[in-house]
Amino acid sequence: MEIIGYIAAIIAALAFVILVIYFVITLKVAKQTLHNVANTLESLDKQMQGITDETTQLLTKTNKLADDMNQKSTKLNGLFDGARGIGETVKDFNQSLKQLTNSVSKAAEKDPEKTSQAIRWGSALIDIWKKK
């Protein structure tokens, strides 16, 4: 019976040795995996730094472009204000011409003979002007 105890102890010792061997193999594989993960994270960190730099440059360029557009928009606003003023002036001029035309038309209706004489004098003045 003593031999069975020794055999059992030897089997237990062999099982423990096999367990330790597998544990060491597992630790080596885990070490290699962790080393690969560390390399991957280091590479990812470098890539993220590059992306961050490019994003910063892009943001700077975008801000410069937005400032440039704002300056040009301000200049265009002045141009449009000027064009609006010209439009209002033309509108006022047209209204003045309409009033003048209405006044001349009413005067012509009141005294057609004087109107006819004024037209003749105007034609004569234009002819004299063309000759000079």
mmCIF file of C-alpha atoms in Angstrom:
data_model
loop_
_atom_site.group_PDB
_atom_site.id
_atom_site.type_symbol
_atom_site.label_atom_id
_atom_site.label_comp_id
_atom_site.label_asym_id
_atom_site.label_seq_id
_atom_site.Cartn_x
_atom_site.Cartn_y
_atom_site.Cartn_z
ATOM 1 C CA MET A 1 0.000 0.000 0.000
ATOM 2 C CA GLU A 2 2.927 2.159 0.566
ATOM 3 C CA ILE A 3 3.832 1.761 -3.092
ATOM 4 C CA ILE A 4 0.445 3.061 -4.140
ATOM 5 C CA GLY A 5 1.120 6.178 -2.039
ATOM 6 C CA TYR A 6 4.481 6.644 -3.765
ATOM 7 C CA ILE A 7 2.906 6.118 -7.194
ATOM 8 C CA ALA A 8 0.186 8.619 -6.335
ATOM 9 C CA ALA A 9 2.812 11.129 -5.184
ATOM 10 C CA ILE A 10 4.817 10.608 -8.406
ATOM 11 C CA ILE A 11 1.664 11.054 -10.529
ATOM 12 C CA ALA A 12 0.780 14.199 -8.568
ATOM 13 C CA ALA A 13 4.329 15.513 -8.985
ATOM 14 C CA LEU A 14 4.245 14.776 -12.745
ATOM 15 C CA ALA A 15 0.835 16.448 -13.047
ATOM 16 C CA PHE A 16 2.188 19.459 -11.175
ATOM 17 C CA VAL A 17 5.271 19.617 -13.464
ATOM 18 C CA ILE A 18 3.049 19.375 -16.574
ATOM 19 C CA LEU A 19 0.800 22.088 -15.135
ATOM 20 C CA VAL A 20 3.807 24.327 -14.471
ATOM 21 C CA ILE A 21 5.117 23.725 -18.026
ATOM 22 C CA TYR A 22 1.752 24.697 -19.556
ATOM 23 C CA PHE A 23 1.561 27.704 -17.231
ATOM 24 C CA VAL A 24 5.026 28.862 -18.390
ATOM 25 C CA ILE A 25 4.045 28.365 -22.054
ATOM 26 C CA THR A 26 0.840 30.338 -21.454
ATOM 27 C CA LEU A 27 2.789 33.135 -19.767
ATOM 28 C CA LYS A 28 5.235 33.306 -22.705
ATOM 29 C CA VAL A 29 2.346 33.526 -25.194
ATOM 30 C CA ALA A 30 0.647 36.178 -23.035
ATOM 31 C CA LYS A 31 3.938 38.123 -22.872
ATOM 32 C CA GLN A 32 4.239 38.043 -26.680
ATOM 33 C CA THR A 33 0.598 39.108 -27.063
ATOM 34 C CA LEU A 34 1.054 41.988 -24.640
ATOM 35 C CA HIS A 35 4.225 43.017 -26.503
ATOM 36 C CA ASN A 36 2.247 43.051 -29.784
ATOM 37 C CA VAL A 37 -0.525 45.096 -28.132
ATOM 38 C CA ALA A 38 2.063 47.585 -26.847
ATOM 39 C CA ASN A 39 3.549 47.927 -30.352
ATOM 40 C CA THR A 40 0.097 48.403 -31.846
ATOM 41 C CA LEU A 41 -0.782 51.071 -29.280
ATOM 42 C CA GLU A 42 2.524 52.841 -29.920
ATOM 43 C CA SER A 43 1.837 52.838 -33.664
ATOM 44 C CA LEU A 44 -1.708 54.049 -33.027
ATOM 45 C CA ASP A 45 -0.376 56.840 -30.837
ATOM 46 C CA LYS A 46 1.947 57.997 -33.651
ATOM 47 C CA GLN A 47 -0.908 57.883 -36.153
ATOM 48 C CA MET A 48 -3.194 59.823 -33.803
ATOM 49 C CA GLN A 49 -0.463 62.455 -33.380
ATOM 50 C CA GLY A 50 -0.248 62.780 -37.170
ATOM 51 C CA ILE A 51 -4.025 63.069 -37.447
ATOM 52 C CA THR A 52 -4.063 65.668 -34.677
ATOM 53 C CA ASP A 53 -1.388 67.724 -36.453
ATOM 54 C CA GLU A 54 -3.229 67.549 -39.774
ATOM 55 C CA THR A 55 -6.517 68.455 -38.094
ATOM 56 C CA THR A 56 -4.892 71.461 -36.437
ATOM 57 C CA GLN A 57 -3.468 72.619 -39.772
ATOM 58 C CA LEU A 58 -6.836 72.126 -41.464
ATOM 59 C CA LEU A 59 -8.599 74.077 -38.719
ATOM 60 C CA THR A 60 -6.070 76.906 -39.056
ATOM 61 C CA LYS A 61 -6.579 77.044 -42.827
ATOM 62 C CA THR A 62 -10.355 76.945 -42.374
ATOM 63 C CA ASN A 63 -10.217 79.859 -39.922
ATOM 64 C CA LYS A 64 -8.046 81.879 -42.327
ATOM 65 C CA LEU A 65 -10.466 81.126 -45.161
ATOM 66 C CA ALA A 66 -13.446 82.164 -43.031
ATOM 67 C CA ASP A 67 -11.699 85.439 -42.105
ATOM 68 C CA ASP A 68 -10.919 86.110 -45.764
ATOM 69 C CA MET A 69 -14.527 85.436 -46.742
ATOM 70 C CA ASN A 70 -15.771 87.777 -44.020
ATOM 71 C CA GLN A 71 -13.476 90.565 -45.251
ATOM 72 C CA LYS A 72 -14.581 90.093 -48.844
ATOM 73 C CA SER A 73 -18.217 89.924 -47.789
ATOM 74 C CA THR A 74 -17.821 93.229 -45.955
ATOM 75 C CA LYS A 75 -16.315 94.808 -49.084
ATOM 76 C CA LEU A 76 -19.161 93.441 -51.195
ATOM 77 C CA ASN A 77 -21.699 94.881 -48.761
ATOM 78 C CA GLY A 78 -20.281 98.343 -49.460
ATOM 79 C CA LEU A 79 -20.568 97.695 -53.192
ATOM 80 C CA PHE A 80 -24.181 96.602 -52.864
ATOM 81 C CA ASP A 81 -24.982 99.652 -50.733
ATOM 82 C CA GLY A 82 -23.513 101.842 -53.477
ATOM 83 C CA ALA A 83 -25.521 100.018 -56.138
ATOM 84 C CA ARG A 84 -28.659 100.465 -54.039
ATOM 85 C CA GLY A 85 -27.942 104.214 -53.866
ATOM 86 C CA ILE A 86 -27.500 104.373 -57.653
ATOM 87 C CA GLY A 87 -30.776 102.497 -58.102
ATOM 88 C CA GLU A 88 -32.589 104.952 -55.864
ATOM 89 C CA THR A 89 -31.064 107.888 -57.759
ATOM 90 C CA VAL A 90 -32.199 106.433 -61.101
ATOM 91 C CA LYS A 91 -35.660 105.873 -59.676
ATOM 92 C CA ASP A 92 -35.839 109.483 -58.466
ATOM 93 C CA PHE A 93 -34.583 110.700 -61.871
ATOM 94 C CA ASN A 94 -37.289 108.662 -63.633
ATOM 95 C CA GLN A 95 -39.948 110.160 -61.388
ATOM 96 C CA SER A 96 -38.645 113.654 -62.158
ATOM 97 C CA LEU A 97 -38.751 112.913 -65.896
ATOM 98 C CA LYS A 98 -42.325 111.661 -65.562
ATOM 99 C CA GLN A 99 -43.329 114.837 -63.740
ATOM 100 C CA LEU A 100 -41.593 116.980 -66.376
ATOM 101 C CA THR A 101 -43.286 115.025 -69.178
ATOM 102 C CA ASN A 102 -46.666 115.441 -67.492
ATOM 103 C CA SER A 103 -46.075 119.173 -67.075
ATOM 104 C CA VAL A 104 -45.044 119.585 -70.730
ATOM 105 C CA SER A 105 -47.994 117.500 -71.862
ATOM 106 C CA LYS A 106 -50.452 119.574 -69.830
ATOM 107 C CA ALA A 107 -48.912 122.812 -71.112
ATOM 108 C CA ALA A 108 -49.122 121.529 -74.692
ATOM 109 C CA GLU A 109 -52.779 120.665 -74.233
ATOM 110 C CA LYS A 110 -53.592 124.120 -72.847
ATOM 111 C CA ASP A 111 -51.944 126.092 -75.660
ATOM 112 C CA PRO A 112 -51.224 123.986 -78.778
ATOM 113 C CA GLU A 113 -50.153 127.021 -80.820
ATOM 114 C CA LYS A 114 -47.375 127.995 -78.414
ATOM 115 C CA THR A 115 -46.288 124.375 -78.282
ATOM 116 C CA SER A 116 -46.008 124.197 -82.045
ATOM 117 C CA GLN A 117 -44.001 127.422 -82.065
ATOM 118 C CA ALA A 118 -41.689 126.098 -79.313
ATOM 119 C CA ILE A 119 -41.066 122.927 -81.311
ATOM 120 C CA ARG A 120 -40.165 124.994 -84.382
ATOM 121 C CA TRP A 121 -37.752 127.137 -82.338
ATOM 122 C CA GLY A 122 -36.242 124.010 -80.851
ATOM 123 C CA SER A 123 -35.738 122.478 -84.294
ATOM 124 C CA ALA A 124 -34.148 125.687 -85.517
ATOM 125 C CA LEU A 125 -31.756 125.753 -82.543
ATOM 126 C CA ILE A 126 -30.788 122.129 -83.142
ATOM 127 C CA ASP A 127 -30.091 122.863 -86.812
ATOM 128 C CA ILE A 128 -27.912 125.832 -85.855
ATOM 129 C CA TRP A 129 -26.091 123.700 -83.282
ATOM 130 C CA LYS A 130 -25.422 120.949 -85.862
ATOM 131 C CA LYS A 131 -24.006 123.502 -88.350
ATOM 132 C CA LYS A 132 -21.477 124.763 -85.813
#
